[in-house]
CSV table of N, CA and C in Angstrom, one decimal:
chain,number,residue,atom,x,y,z
A,1294,MET,N,50.8,40.7,-60.3
A,1294,MET,CA,49.4,40.9,-60.0
A,1294,MET,C,49.0,40.0,-58.9
A,1295,PRO,N,49.4,38.7,-58.8
A,1295,PRO,CA,49.0,37.9,-57.6
A,1295,PRO,C,49.5,38.5,-56.3
A,1296,ALA,N,50.7,39.2,-56.4
A,1296,ALA,CA,51.2,39.8,-55.2
A,1296,ALA,C,50.3,41.0,-54.7
A,1297,HIS,N,49.8,41.8,-55.6
A,1297,HIS,CA,48.9,42.8,-55.2
A,1297,HIS,C,47.6,42.3,-54.6
A,1298,TYR,N,47.0,41.3,-55.2
A,1298,TYR,CA,45.8,40.7,-54.8
A,1298,TYR,C,46.0,40.1,-53.4
A,1299,MET,N,47.2,39.4,-53.2
A,1299,MET,CA,47.4,38.8,-51.9
A,1299,MET,C,47.7,39.9,-50.8
A,1300,LEU,N,48.3,41.0,-51.2
A,1300,LEU,CA,48.5,42.1,-50.2
A,1300,LEU,C,47.1,42.7,-49.9
A,1301,GLY,N,46.2,42.7,-50.8
A,1301,GLY,CA,44.9,43.2,-50.5
A,1301,GLY,C,44.2,42.3,-49.4
A,1302,LEU,N,44.4,41.0,-49.6
A,1302,LEU,CA,43.8,40.1,-48.6
A,1302,LEU,C,44.5,40.3,-47.2
A,1303,VAL,N,45.8,40.5,-47.2
A,1303,VAL,CA,46.5,40.7,-45.9
A,1303,VAL,C,46.0,41.9,-45.3
A,1304,TYR,N,46.0,43.0,-46.0
A,1304,TYR,CA,45.5,44.3,-45.4
A,1304,TYR,C,44.1,44.2,-45.0
A,1305,MET,N,43.3,43.5,-45.7
A,1305,MET,CA,41.9,43.3,-45.3
A,1305,MET,C,41.8,42.6,-43.9
A,1306,GLU,N,42.6,41.6,-43.7
A,1306,GLU,CA,42.7,40.9,-42.4
A,1306,GLU,C,43.2,41.8,-41.3
A,1307,LEU,N,44.1,42.7,-41.7
A,1307,LEU,CA,44.7,43.6,-40.7
A,1307,LEU,C,43.8,44.8,-40.5
A,1308,LYS,N,42.7,44.9,-41.2
A,1308,LYS,CA,41.7,45.9,-41.1
A,1308,LYS,C,42.3,47.3,-41.5
A,1309,ASP,N,43.2,47.3,-42.4
A,1309,ASP,CA,43.8,48.5,-42.9
A,1309,ASP,C,43.0,48.7,-44.3
A,1310,ASP,N,41.9,49.3,-44.2
A,1310,ASP,CA,41.0,49.4,-45.3
A,1310,ASP,C,41.6,50.1,-46.5
A,1311,ALA,N,42.3,51.2,-46.2
A,1311,ALA,CA,42.8,52.0,-47.3
A,1311,ALA,C,43.8,51.2,-48.1
A,1312,GLN,N,44.7,50.6,-47.4
A,1312,GLN,CA,45.8,49.8,-48.1
A,1312,GLN,C,45.1,48.6,-48.8
A,1313,ALA,N,44.2,47.9,-48.2
A,1313,ALA,CA,43.5,46.8,-48.8
A,1313,ALA,C,42.9,47.2,-50.1
A,1314,GLU,N,42.1,48.3,-50.0
A,1314,GLU,CA,41.4,48.7,-51.3
A,1314,GLU,C,42.4,49.1,-52.3
A,1315,GLN,N,43.5,49.8,-51.9
A,1315,GLN,CA,44.5,50.2,-52.9
A,1315,GLN,C,45.1,48.9,-53.6
A,1316,TYR,N,45.4,47.9,-52.9
A,1316,TYR,CA,46.0,46.7,-53.5
A,1316,TYR,C,45.0,45.9,-54.3
A,1317,PHE,N,43.8,45.8,-53.9
A,1317,PHE,CA,42.8,45.1,-54.7
A,1317,PHE,C,42.6,45.9,-56.0
A,1318,LYS,N,42.5,47.2,-56.0
A,1318,LYS,CA,42.3,48.0,-57.2
A,1318,LYS,C,43.5,47.8,-58.1
A,1319,ARG,N,44.7,47.9,-57.5
A,1319,ARG,CA,45.9,47.7,-58.4
A,1319,ARG,C,45.9,46.3,-59.0
A,1320,ALA,N,45.5,45.3,-58.3
A,1320,ALA,CA,45.5,43.9,-58.8
A,1320,ALA,C,44.5,43.9,-60.0
A,1321,LEU,N,43.4,44.5,-59.9
A,1321,LEU,CA,42.4,44.5,-61.0
A,1321,LEU,C,42.8,45.4,-62.1
A,1322,GLU,N,43.5,46.4,-61.9
A,1322,GLU,CA,44.1,47.2,-63.0
A,1322,GLU,C,45.0,46.4,-63.8
A,1323,LEU,N,45.8,45.6,-63.1
A,1323,LEU,CA,46.8,44.7,-63.8
A,1323,LEU,C,46.1,43.5,-64.5
A,1324,ASP,N,45.1,43.0,-63.9
A,1324,ASP,CA,44.4,41.9,-64.5
A,1324,ASP,C,42.9,41.9,-64.2
A,1325,SER,N,42.1,42.6,-65.1
A,1325,SER,CA,40.7,42.8,-64.8
A,1325,SER,C,39.9,41.5,-64.9
A,1326,GLU,N,40.5,40.4,-65.4
A,1326,GLU,CA,39.9,39.1,-65.5
A,1326,GLU,C,40.1,38.2,-64.3
A,1327,ASN,N,40.8,38.7,-63.3
A,1327,ASN,CA,41.1,37.9,-62.1
A,1327,ASN,C,39.8,37.8,-61.3
A,1328,SER,N,39.1,36.8,-61.5
A,1328,SER,CA,37.8,36.6,-60.8
A,1328,SER,C,37.9,36.4,-59.3
A,1329,GLU,N,39.0,35.7,-58.9
A,1329,GLU,CA,39.2,35.5,-57.5
A,1329,GLU,C,39.5,36.8,-56.8
A,1330,ALA,N,40.3,37.7,-57.4
A,1330,ALA,CA,40.5,39.0,-56.8
A,1330,ALA,C,39.2,39.8,-56.8
A,1331,ARG,N,38.4,39.8,-57.8
A,1331,ARG,CA,37.1,40.5,-57.8
A,1331,ARG,C,36.2,40.0,-56.7
A,1332,ASN,N,36.1,38.6,-56.6
A,1332,ASN,CA,35.3,38.1,-55.6
A,1332,ASN,C,35.7,38.5,-54.2
A,1333,ASN,N,37.0,38.5,-53.9
A,1333,ASN,CA,37.5,38.9,-52.6
A,1333,ASN,C,37.4,40.4,-52.4
A,1334,TYR,N,37.6,41.2,-53.4
A,1334,TYR,CA,37.4,42.6,-53.3
A,1334,TYR,C,35.9,42.9,-53.0
A,1335,GLY,N,35.1,42.1,-53.6
A,1335,GLY,CA,33.6,42.2,-53.4
A,1335,GLY,C,33.3,41.9,-51.9
A,1336,TRP,N,34.0,40.9,-51.4
A,1336,TRP,CA,33.8,40.5,-50.0
A,1336,TRP,C,34.3,41.6,-49.1
A,1337,PHE,N,35.4,42.1,-49.4
A,1337,PHE,CA,36.0,43.3,-48.6
A,1337,PHE,C,34.9,44.4,-48.6
A,1338,LEU,N,34.4,44.8,-49.7
A,1338,LEU,CA,33.4,45.8,-49.8
A,1338,LEU,C,32.1,45.5,-49.0
A,1339,CYS,N,31.7,44.3,-49.1
A,1339,CYS,CA,30.5,43.8,-48.4
A,1339,CYS,C,30.7,44.0,-46.9
A,1340,GLN,N,31.9,43.5,-46.4
A,1340,GLN,CA,32.2,43.6,-45.0
A,1340,GLN,C,32.3,45.1,-44.5
A,1341,ARG,N,32.5,46.0,-45.4
A,1341,ARG,CA,32.6,47.4,-45.1
A,1341,ARG,C,31.2,48.1,-45.3
A,1342,GLY,N,30.2,47.3,-45.6
A,1342,GLY,CA,28.8,47.9,-45.7
A,1342,GLY,C,28.6,48.5,-47.1
A,1343,ARG,N,29.4,48.3,-48.0
A,1343,ARG,CA,29.3,48.9,-49.4
A,1343,ARG,C,28.6,47.8,-50.3
A,1344,ILE,N,27.4,47.5,-50.0
A,1344,ILE,CA,26.7,46.3,-50.6
A,1344,ILE,C,26.6,46.4,-52.1
A,1345,GLU,N,26.1,47.5,-52.6
A,1345,GLU,CA,26.0,47.7,-54.1
A,1345,GLU,C,27.3,47.5,-54.8
A,1346,ASP,N,28.3,48.1,-54.3
A,1346,ASP,CA,29.7,48.0,-54.9
A,1346,ASP,C,30.1,46.6,-54.8
A,1347,SER,N,29.9,45.9,-53.7
A,1347,SER,CA,30.3,44.5,-53.6
A,1347,SER,C,29.6,43.6,-54.6
A,1348,ILE,N,28.3,43.8,-54.8
A,1348,ILE,CA,27.6,43.0,-55.7
A,1348,ILE,C,28.1,43.2,-57.1
A,1349,ARG,N,28.4,44.4,-57.5
A,1349,ARG,CA,29.0,44.7,-58.8
A,1349,ARG,C,30.3,43.9,-59.0
A,1350,GLN,N,31.1,43.8,-58.0
A,1350,GLN,CA,32.3,43.0,-58.1
A,1350,GLN,C,32.0,41.6,-58.2
A,1351,PHE,N,31.1,41.1,-57.4
A,1351,PHE,CA,30.7,39.6,-57.5
A,1351,PHE,C,30.2,39.3,-59.0
A,1352,MET,N,29.4,40.2,-59.5
A,1352,MET,CA,28.9,39.9,-60.8
A,1352,MET,C,30.0,40.0,-61.9
A,1353,ALA,N,30.9,40.9,-61.7
A,1353,ALA,CA,32.1,41.1,-62.6
A,1353,ALA,C,32.9,39.8,-62.6
A,1354,ALA,N,33.1,39.2,-61.4
A,1354,ALA,CA,33.8,38.0,-61.2
A,1354,ALA,C,33.2,36.9,-62.1
A,1355,LEU,N,31.9,36.9,-62.3
A,1355,LEU,CA,31.2,35.8,-63.0
A,1355,LEU,C,31.4,36.0,-64.5
A,1356,LYS,N,31.9,37.1,-65.0
A,1356,LYS,CA,32.0,37.3,-66.4
A,1356,LYS,C,33.1,36.5,-67.0
A,1357,ASN,N,34.0,36.0,-66.2
A,1357,ASN,CA,35.1,35.2,-66.7
A,1357,ASN,C,34.6,33.7,-66.9
A,1358,PRO,N,34.5,33.2,-68.1
A,1358,PRO,CA,34.0,31.9,-68.3
A,1358,PRO,C,34.9,30.8,-67.8
A,1359,LEU,N,36.2,31.2,-67.5
A,1359,LEU,CA,37.1,30.2,-67.0
A,1359,LEU,C,37.2,30.1,-65.4
A,1360,TYR,N,36.4,31.0,-64.8
A,1360,TYR,CA,36.4,31.0,-63.3
A,1360,TYR,C,36.0,29.6,-62.8
A,1361,GLU,N,36.8,29.0,-61.9
A,1361,GLU,CA,36.6,27.7,-61.5
A,1361,GLU,C,35.5,27.5,-60.4
A,1362,THR,N,35.2,28.5,-59.7
A,1362,THR,CA,34.2,28.4,-58.6
A,1362,THR,C,33.2,29.5,-58.7
A,1363,PRO,N,32.4,29.5,-59.8
A,1363,PRO,CA,31.4,30.6,-60.0
A,1363,PRO,C,30.3,30.6,-58.9
A,1364,ASP,N,30.1,29.5,-58.2
A,1364,ASP,CA,29.1,29.5,-57.1
A,1364,ASP,C,29.5,30.5,-56.0
A,1365,LYS,N,30.8,30.7,-55.8
A,1365,LYS,CA,31.2,31.6,-54.6
A,1365,LYS,C,30.7,33.0,-54.7
A,1366,PRO,N,30.9,33.7,-55.9
A,1366,PRO,CA,30.4,35.0,-55.9
A,1366,PRO,C,28.8,35.1,-55.7
A,1367,TYR,N,28.1,34.1,-56.2
A,1367,TYR,CA,26.7,34.1,-56.0
A,1367,TYR,C,26.4,33.9,-54.5
A,1368,VAL,N,27.1,33.1,-53.8
A,1368,VAL,CA,26.9,32.9,-52.3
A,1368,VAL,C,27.2,34.2,-51.6
A,1369,ASN,N,28.4,34.8,-52.0
A,1369,ASN,CA,28.7,36.0,-51.3
A,1369,ASN,C,27.7,37.2,-51.6
A,1370,ALA,N,27.2,37.2,-52.8
A,1370,ALA,CA,26.2,38.2,-53.1
A,1370,ALA,C,25.0,38.0,-52.3
A,1371,GLY,N,24.6,36.7,-52.1
A,1371,GLY,CA,23.5,36.4,-51.3
A,1371,GLY,C,23.7,36.8,-49.8
A,1372,ILE,N,24.8,36.5,-49.3
A,1372,ILE,CA,25.1,36.9,-47.9
A,1372,ILE,C,25.1,38.4,-47.8
A,1373,CYS,N,25.6,39.1,-48.7
A,1373,CYS,CA,25.6,40.6,-48.7
A,1373,CYS,C,24.2,41.2,-48.8
A,1374,THR,N,23.4,40.5,-49.7
A,1374,THR,CA,22.0,41.0,-49.9
A,1374,THR,C,21.2,40.8,-48.6
A,1375,LEU,N,21.5,39.7,-47.8
A,1375,LEU,CA,20.8,39.5,-46.5
A,1375,LEU,C,21.1,40.7,-45.6
A,1376,LYS,N,22.3,41.3,-45.7
A,1376,LYS,CA,22.7,42.4,-44.8
A,1376,LYS,C,21.7,43.6,-45.0
A,1377,ARG,N,21.1,43.7,-46.1
A,1377,ARG,CA,20.1,44.8,-46.3
A,1377,ARG,C,18.7,44.3,-46.2
A,1378,GLN,N,18.5,43.2,-45.5
A,1378,GLN,CA,17.2,42.6,-45.2
A,1378,GLN,C,16.4,42.2,-46.5
A,1379,ASP,N,17.1,41.8,-47.5
A,1379,ASP,CA,16.4,41.5,-48.8
A,1379,ASP,C,16.4,40.0,-49.0
A,1380,ASP,N,15.5,39.3,-48.3
A,1380,ASP,CA,15.5,37.8,-48.4
A,1380,ASP,C,15.2,37.3,-49.8
A,1381,LYS,N,14.3,38.0,-50.5
A,1381,LYS,CA,14.0,37.6,-51.9
A,1381,LYS,C,15.2,37.6,-52.8
A,1382,GLY,N,15.9,38.8,-52.8
A,1382,GLY,CA,17.1,38.9,-53.6
A,1382,GLY,C,18.2,37.9,-53.2
A,1383,ALA,N,18.4,37.7,-51.9
A,1383,ALA,CA,19.4,36.8,-51.4
A,1383,ALA,C,19.0,35.4,-51.9
A,1384,GLU,N,17.7,35.0,-51.8
A,1384,GLU,CA,17.3,33.7,-52.3
A,1384,GLU,C,17.6,33.5,-53.7
A,1385,GLU,N,17.5,34.5,-54.6
A,1385,GLU,CA,17.8,34.3,-56.0
A,1385,GLU,C,19.3,34.0,-56.2
A,1386,PHE,N,20.1,34.7,-55.4
A,1386,PHE,CA,21.6,34.5,-55.5
A,1386,PHE,C,21.9,33.1,-55.1
A,1387,PHE,N,21.3,32.6,-54.0
A,1387,PHE,CA,21.6,31.3,-53.4
A,1387,PHE,C,21.1,30.2,-54.4
A,1388,LEU,N,20.0,30.4,-55.0
A,1388,LEU,CA,19.5,29.4,-56.0
A,1388,LEU,C,20.4,29.4,-57.2
A,1389,LYS,N,21.0,30.5,-57.6
A,1389,LYS,CA,21.9,30.5,-58.7
A,1389,LYS,C,23.2,29.7,-58.4
A,1390,ALA,N,23.6,29.9,-57.1
A,1390,ALA,CA,24.8,29.2,-56.6
A,1390,ALA,C,24.5,27.7,-56.7
A,1391,LEU,N,23.3,27.3,-56.2
A,1391,LEU,CA,23.0,25.8,-56.2
A,1391,LEU,C,22.8,25.3,-57.6
A,1392,LYS,N,22.5,26.1,-58.5
A,1392,LYS,CA,22.3,25.6,-59.9
A,1392,LYS,C,23.7,25.2,-60.4
A,1393,LEU,N,24.7,25.9,-60.0
A,1393,LEU,CA,26.1,25.6,-60.4
A,1393,LEU,C,26.8,24.5,-59.6
A,1394,ASN,N,26.4,24.5,-58.3
A,1394,ASN,CA,27.0,23.5,-57.4
A,1394,ASN,C,25.9,23.1,-56.4
A,1395,PRO,N,25.1,22.0,-56.7
A,1395,PRO,CA,24.0,21.6,-55.9
A,1395,PRO,C,24.3,21.3,-54.5
A,1396,THR,N,25.5,21.1,-54.1
A,1396,THR,CA,25.8,20.8,-52.7
A,1396,THR,C,26.5,21.9,-52.0
A,1397,GLN,N,26.4,23.1,-52.5
A,1397,GLN,CA,27.1,24.3,-51.9
A,1397,GLN,C,26.6,24.5,-50.5
A,1398,PRO,N,27.4,24.3,-49.5
A,1398,PRO,CA,26.9,24.3,-48.1
A,1398,PRO,C,26.3,25.6,-47.6
A,1399,GLN,N,27.0,26.7,-47.9
A,1399,GLN,CA,26.5,28.0,-47.4
A,1399,GLN,C,25.2,28.3,-48.0
A,1400,ALA,N,25.0,28.1,-49.3
A,1400,ALA,CA,23.8,28.4,-50.0
A,1400,ALA,C,22.6,27.5,-49.4
A,1401,LEU,N,22.9,26.2,-49.2
A,1401,LEU,CA,21.9,25.3,-48.7
A,1401,LEU,C,21.4,25.8,-47.3
A,1402,LEU,N,22.4,26.1,-46.4
A,1402,LEU,CA,22.0,26.5,-45.1
A,1402,LEU,C,21.3,27.9,-45.1
A,1403,ALA,N,21.8,28.8,-45.9
A,1403,ALA,CA,21.2,30.1,-46.0
A,1403,ALA,C,19.7,30.0,-46.5
A,1404,LEU,N,19.5,29.2,-47.5
A,1404,LEU,CA,18.1,29.0,-48.0
A,1404,LEU,C,17.2,28.4,-46.9
A,1405,THR,N,17.8,27.4,-46.2
A,1405,THR,CA,17.1,26.8,-45.1
A,1405,THR,C,16.6,27.8,-44.1
A,1406,ASP,N,17.5,28.7,-43.7
A,1406,ASP,CA,17.2,29.8,-42.8
A,1406,ASP,C,16.1,30.7,-43.3
A,1407,ILE,N,16.3,31.1,-44.6
A,1407,ILE,CA,15.3,32.1,-45.2
A,1407,ILE,C,14.0,31.4,-45.2
A,1408,TYR,N,13.9,30.2,-45.7
A,1408,TYR,CA,12.6,29.5,-45.7
A,1408,TYR,C,12.0,29.3,-44.3
A,1409,TYR,N,12.8,29.0,-43.3
A,1409,TYR,CA,12.4,28.8,-42.0
A,1409,TYR,C,11.8,30.2,-41.5
A,1410,ARG,N,12.5,31.2,-41.7
A,1410,ARG,CA,12.0,32.6,-41.2
A,1410,ARG,C,10.8,33.0,-41.9
A,1411,SER,N,10.6,32.6,-43.1
A,1411,SER,CA,9.3,33.0,-43.9
A,1411,SER,C,8.2,31.9,-43.7
A,1412,ASN,N,8.5,31.0,-42.8
A,1412,ASN,CA,7.5,29.9,-42.5
A,1412,ASN,C,7.2,29.0,-43.6
A,1413,ASP,N,8.1,28.9,-44.6
A,1413,ASP,CA,8.0,27.9,-45.7
A,1413,ASP,C,8.7,26.7,-45.2
A,1414,LEU,N,8.1,26.0,-44.3
A,1414,LEU,CA,8.7,24.8,-43.6
A,1414,LEU,C,9.0,23.7,-44.5
A,1415,PRO,N,8.1,23.3,-45.5
A,1415,PRO,CA,8.5,22.2,-46.4
A,1415,PRO,C,9.8,22.5,-47.2
A,1416,ASN,N,9.9,23.7,-47.7
A,1416,ASN,CA,11.2,24.0,-48.4
A,1416,ASN,C,12.4,24.1,-47.4
A,1417,ALA,N,12.1,24.6,-46.2
A,1417,ALA,CA,13.2,24.6,-45.2
A,1417,ALA,C,13.7,23.2,-45.0
A,1418,ARG,N,12.8,22.3,-44.8
A,1418,ARG,CA,13.1,20.9,-44.5
A,1418,ARG,C,13.9,20.3,-45.7
A,1419,ALA,N,13.4,20.6,-46.9
A,1419,ALA,CA,14.0,20.0,-48.1
A,1419,ALA,C,15.5,20.5,-48.3
A,1420,GLN,N,15.7,21.8,-48.0
A,1420,GLN,CA,17.1,22.4,-48.1
A,1420,GLN,C,18.0,21.8,-47.1
A,1421,LEU,N,17.4,21.6,-45.9
A,1421,LEU,CA,18.3,21.1,-44.8
A,1421,LEU,C,18.6,19.6,-45.1
A,1422,LEU,N,17.7,18.9,-45.6
A,1422,LEU,CA,17.9,17.5,-45.9
A,1422,LEU,C,19.0,17.4,-47.0
A,1423,SER,N,18.9,18.3,-48.0
A,1423,SER,CA,20.0,18.3,-49.1
A,1423,SER,C,21.3,18.6,-48.4
A,1424,TYR,N,21.4,19.5,-47.5
A,1424,TYR,CA,22.6,19.8,-46.8
A,1424,TYR,C,23.2,18.6,-46.1
A,1425,MET,N,22.3,18.0,-45.3
A,1425,MET,CA,22.7,16.8,-44.4
A,1425,MET,C,23.2,15.6,-45.2
A,1426,LYS,N,22.7,15.5,-46.5
A,1426,LYS,CA,23.1,14.3,-47.3
A,1426,LYS,C,24.6,14.4,-47.7
A,1427,THR,N,25.1,15.6,-47.8
A,1427,THR,CA,26.4,15.8,-48.3
A,1427,THR,C,27.4,16.5,-47.4
A,1428,HIS,N,27.0,16.9,-46.2
A,1428,HIS,CA,27.9,17.6,-45.3
A,1428,HIS,C,27.7,17.2,-43.9
A,1429,ALA,N,28.8,17.2,-43.2
A,1429,ALA,CA,28.7,16.9,-41.7
A,1429,ALA,C,27.8,18.0,-41.1
A,1430,PRO,N,27.0,17.5,-40.2
A,1430,PRO,CA,26.1,18.5,-39.5
A,1430,PRO,C,26.9,19.5,-38.6
A,1431,THR,N,26.5,20.7,-38.7
A,1431,THR,CA,27.0,21.7,-37.8
A,1431,THR,C,26.0,22.0,-36.7
A,1432,ALA,N,26.4,22.7,-35.7
A,1432,ALA,CA,25.5,23.1,-34.6
A,1432,ALA,C,24.3,24.0,-35.2
A,1433,GLU,N,24.7,24.9,-36.2
A,1433,GLU,CA,23.7,25.7,-36.8
A,1433,GLU,C,22.7,24.9,-37.6
A,1434,ALA,N,23.2,23.9,-38.4
A,1434,ALA,CA,22.3,23.1,-39.2
A,1434,ALA,C,21.4,22.2,-38.3
A,1435,LEU,N,21.9,21.7,-37.2
A,1435,LEU,CA,21.1,20.8,-36.3
A,1435,LEU,C,20.1,21.7,-35.6
A,1436,TRP,N,20.4,22.9,-35.2
A,1436,TRP,CA,19.5,23.8,-34.5
A,1436,TRP,C,18.3,24.2,-35.5
A,1437,LEU,N,18.7,24.4,-36.7
A,1437,LEU,CA,17.6,24.7,-37.7
A,1437,LEU,C,16.7,23.5,-37.8
A,1438,GLY,N,17.3,22.3,-37.8
A,1438,GLY,CA,16.5,21.0,-37.9
A,1438,GLY,C,15.6,20.9,-36.7
A,1439,VAL,N,16.1,21.2,-35.5
A,1439,VAL,CA,15.2,21.1,-34.3
A,1439,VAL,C,14.0,22.0,-34.5
A,1440,ARG,N,14.3,23.3,-34.9
A,1440,ARG,CA,13.2,24.3,-34.9
A,1440,ARG,C,12.2,24.0,-36.1
A,1441,ILE,N,12.7,23.5,-37.2
A,1441,ILE,CA,11.9,23.2,-38.3
A,1441,ILE,C,10.9,22.1,-37.9
A,1442,GLU,N,11.5,21.0,-37.4
A,1442,GLU,CA,10.7,19.9,-37.0
A,1442,GLU,C,9.7,20.2,-35.9
A,1443,ARG,N,10.1,21.0,-35.0
A,1443,ARG,CA,9.2,21.5,-33.9
A,1443,ARG,C,8.0,22.2,-34.5
A,1444,LYS,N,8.2,23.1,-35.4
A,1444,LYS,CA,7.1,23.8,-36.0
A,1444,LYS,C,6.2,22.9,-36.9
A,1445,LEU,N,6.9,21.9,-37.5
A,1445,LEU,CA,6.1,20.9,-38.3
A,1445,LEU,C,5.4,19.9,-37.4
A,1446,GLY,N,5.7,19.8,-36.2
A,1446,GLY,CA,5.1,18.8,-35.3
A,1446,GLY,C,5.7,17.4,-35.3
A,1447,ASP,N,6.8,17.3,-35.9
A,1447,ASP,CA,7.5,15.9,-36.0
A,1447,ASP,C,8.4,15.8,-34.8
A,1448,LYS,N,7.8,15.2,-33.7
A,1448,LYS,CA,8.6,15.1,-32.5
A,1448,LYS,C,9.8,14.2,-32.6
A,1449,ASN,N,9.6,13.1,-33.4
A,1449,ASN,CA,10.7,12.2,-33.5
A,1449,ASN,C,11.9,12.8,-34.2
A,1450,SER,N,11.7,13.5,-35.3
A,1450,SER,CA,12.8,14.2,-36.0
A,1450,SER,C,13.4,15.3,-35.2
A,1451,GLU,N,12.5,16.0,-34.5
A,1451,GLU,CA,13.0,17.1,-33.6
A,1451,GLU,C,13.9,16.5,-32.5
A,1452,GLU,N,13.5,15.5,-31.9
A,1452,GLU,CA,14.4,14.9,-30.9
A,1452,GLU,C,15.7,14.3,-31.5
A,1453,SER,N,15.6,13.7,-32.6
A,1453,SER,CA,16.8,13.2,-33.3
A,1453,SER,C,17.8,14.3,-33.5
A,1454,TYR,N,17.4,15.5,-34.1
A,1454,TYR,CA,18.3,16.6,-34.3
A,1454,TYR,C,18.8,17.1,-32.9
A,1455,ALA,N,17.9,17.2,-31.9
A,1455,ALA,CA,18.3,17.7,-30.6
A,1455,ALA,C,19.4,16.8,-30.0
A,1456,GLN,N,19.2,15.5,-30.1
A,1456,GLN,CA,20.1,14.5,-29.5
A,1456,GLN,C,21.5,14.7,-30.1
A,1457,ILE,N,21.6,14.8,-31.4
A,1457,ILE,CA,22.9,14.9,-32.1
A,1457,ILE,C,23.5,16.3,-31.7
A,1458,LEU,N,22.7,17.3,-31.6
A,1458,LEU,CA,23.2,18.6,-31.2
A,1458,LEU,C,23.8,18.6,-29.8
A,1459,ARG,N,23.1,17.9,-28.9
A,1459,ARG,CA,23.6,17.8,-27.5
A,1459,ARG,C,24.9,17.0,-27.5
A,1460,GLN,N,24.9,15.9,-28.2
A,1460,GLN,CA,26.1,15.0,-28.2
A,1460,GLN,C,27.3,15.6,-28.9
A,1461,ARG,N,27.2,16.2,-30.1
A,1461,ARG,CA,28.3,16.7,-30.8
A,1461,ARG,C,28.7,18.1,-30.5
A,1462,PHE,N,27.8,18.9,-30.0
A,1462,PHE,CA,28.1,20.4,-29.8
A,1462,PHE,C,27.5,20.8,-28.4
A,1463,PRO,N,27.9,20.1,-27.4
A,1463,PRO,CA,27.3,20.4,-26.1
A,1463,PRO,C,27.5,21.8,-25.6
A,1464,LEU,N,28.6,22.5,-26.0
A,1464,LEU,CA,28.9,23.8,-25.5
A,1464,LEU,C,28.5,24.9,-26.5
A,1465,SER,N,27.9,24.6,-27.6
A,1465,SER,CA,27.5,25.6,-28.5
A,1465,SER,C,26.4,26.4,-28.0
A,1466,LYS,N,26.3,27.6,-28.6
A,1466,LYS,CA,25.2,28.5,-28.3
A,1466,LYS,C,23.8,27.9,-28.6
A,1467,GLU,N,23.8,27.1,-29.7
A,1467,GLU,CA,22.6,26.4,-30.1
A,1467,GLU,C,22.2,25.3,-29.1
A,1468,ALA,N,23.1,24.6,-28.5
A,1468,ALA,CA,22.8,23.6,-27.5
A,1468,ALA,C,22.3,24.3,-26.2
A,1469,GLN,N,22.9,25.5,-25.9
A,1469,GLN,CA,22.5,26.2,-24.8
A,1469,GLN,C,21.0,26.7,-25.0
A,1470,ALA,N,20.7,27.2,-26.2
A,1470,ALA,CA,19.4,27.7,-26.5
A,1470,ALA,C,18.4,26.5,-26.4
A,1471,LEU,N,18.8,25.3,-26.8
A,1471,LEU,CA,17.9,24.1,-26.7
A,1471,LEU,C,17.7,23.8,-25.2
A,1472,ALA,N,18.7,23.8,-24.4
A,1472,ALA,CA,18.6,23.5,-23.0
A,1472,ALA,C,17.7,24.4,-22.3
A,1473,THR,N,17.7,25.7,-22.7
A,1473,THR,CA,16.9,26.7,-22.0
A,1473,THR,C,15.5,26.9,-22.7
A,1474,GLY,N,15.3,26.2,-23.8
A,1474,GLY,CA,14.0,26.3,-24.5
A,1474,GLY,C,13.8,27.6,-25.2
A,1475,ARG,N,14.9,28.2,-25.7
A,1475,ARG,CA,14.8,29.5,-26.5
A,1475,ARG,C,14.8,29.1,-28.0
A,1476,TYR,N,13.7,28.8,-28.5
A,1476,TYR,CA,13.6,28.3,-29.9
A,1476,TYR,C,13.6,29.4,-30.9
A,1477,GLU,N,13.3,30.6,-30.5
A,1477,GLU,CA,13.3,31.7,-31.5
A,1477,GLU,C,14.3,32.8,-31.0
């Protein structure tokens, strides 16, 4: 069964969808409790635009009480839910992921972005600060920080994020946007 699941991943990377799906399904026929296989099959389905099917797989992955990383299917379900422009649904999945793993980086950044886009700047700031306490800043995180603090009118914090962004990620698309003043 691990061989079938691994072949599903290989064919997924090779973009051979028919083979990937065949191997994922076979792996799950052999071991329906394999949460990692269900999570990755769900990700495969999400990447192919089959959002509802993917979410069913993510939720099935969570049924195994021995699954070691239950925050992952919630994060993946949130990412897939964003693909259908459902910020509220995605927010619920990300919050569930954070309940299980309060430092989950993808969930923290995704919530920061959702709150920023909905103009809930205090929550955006709080999520970003939670992220920054436990993770090395990325260009994406710093750029969110610049834009959040800009909208809040905190020039010192805005410049602090901007300076780190320019120093650590000078060639990033975020640093380029900063340099040209494209904040949105």
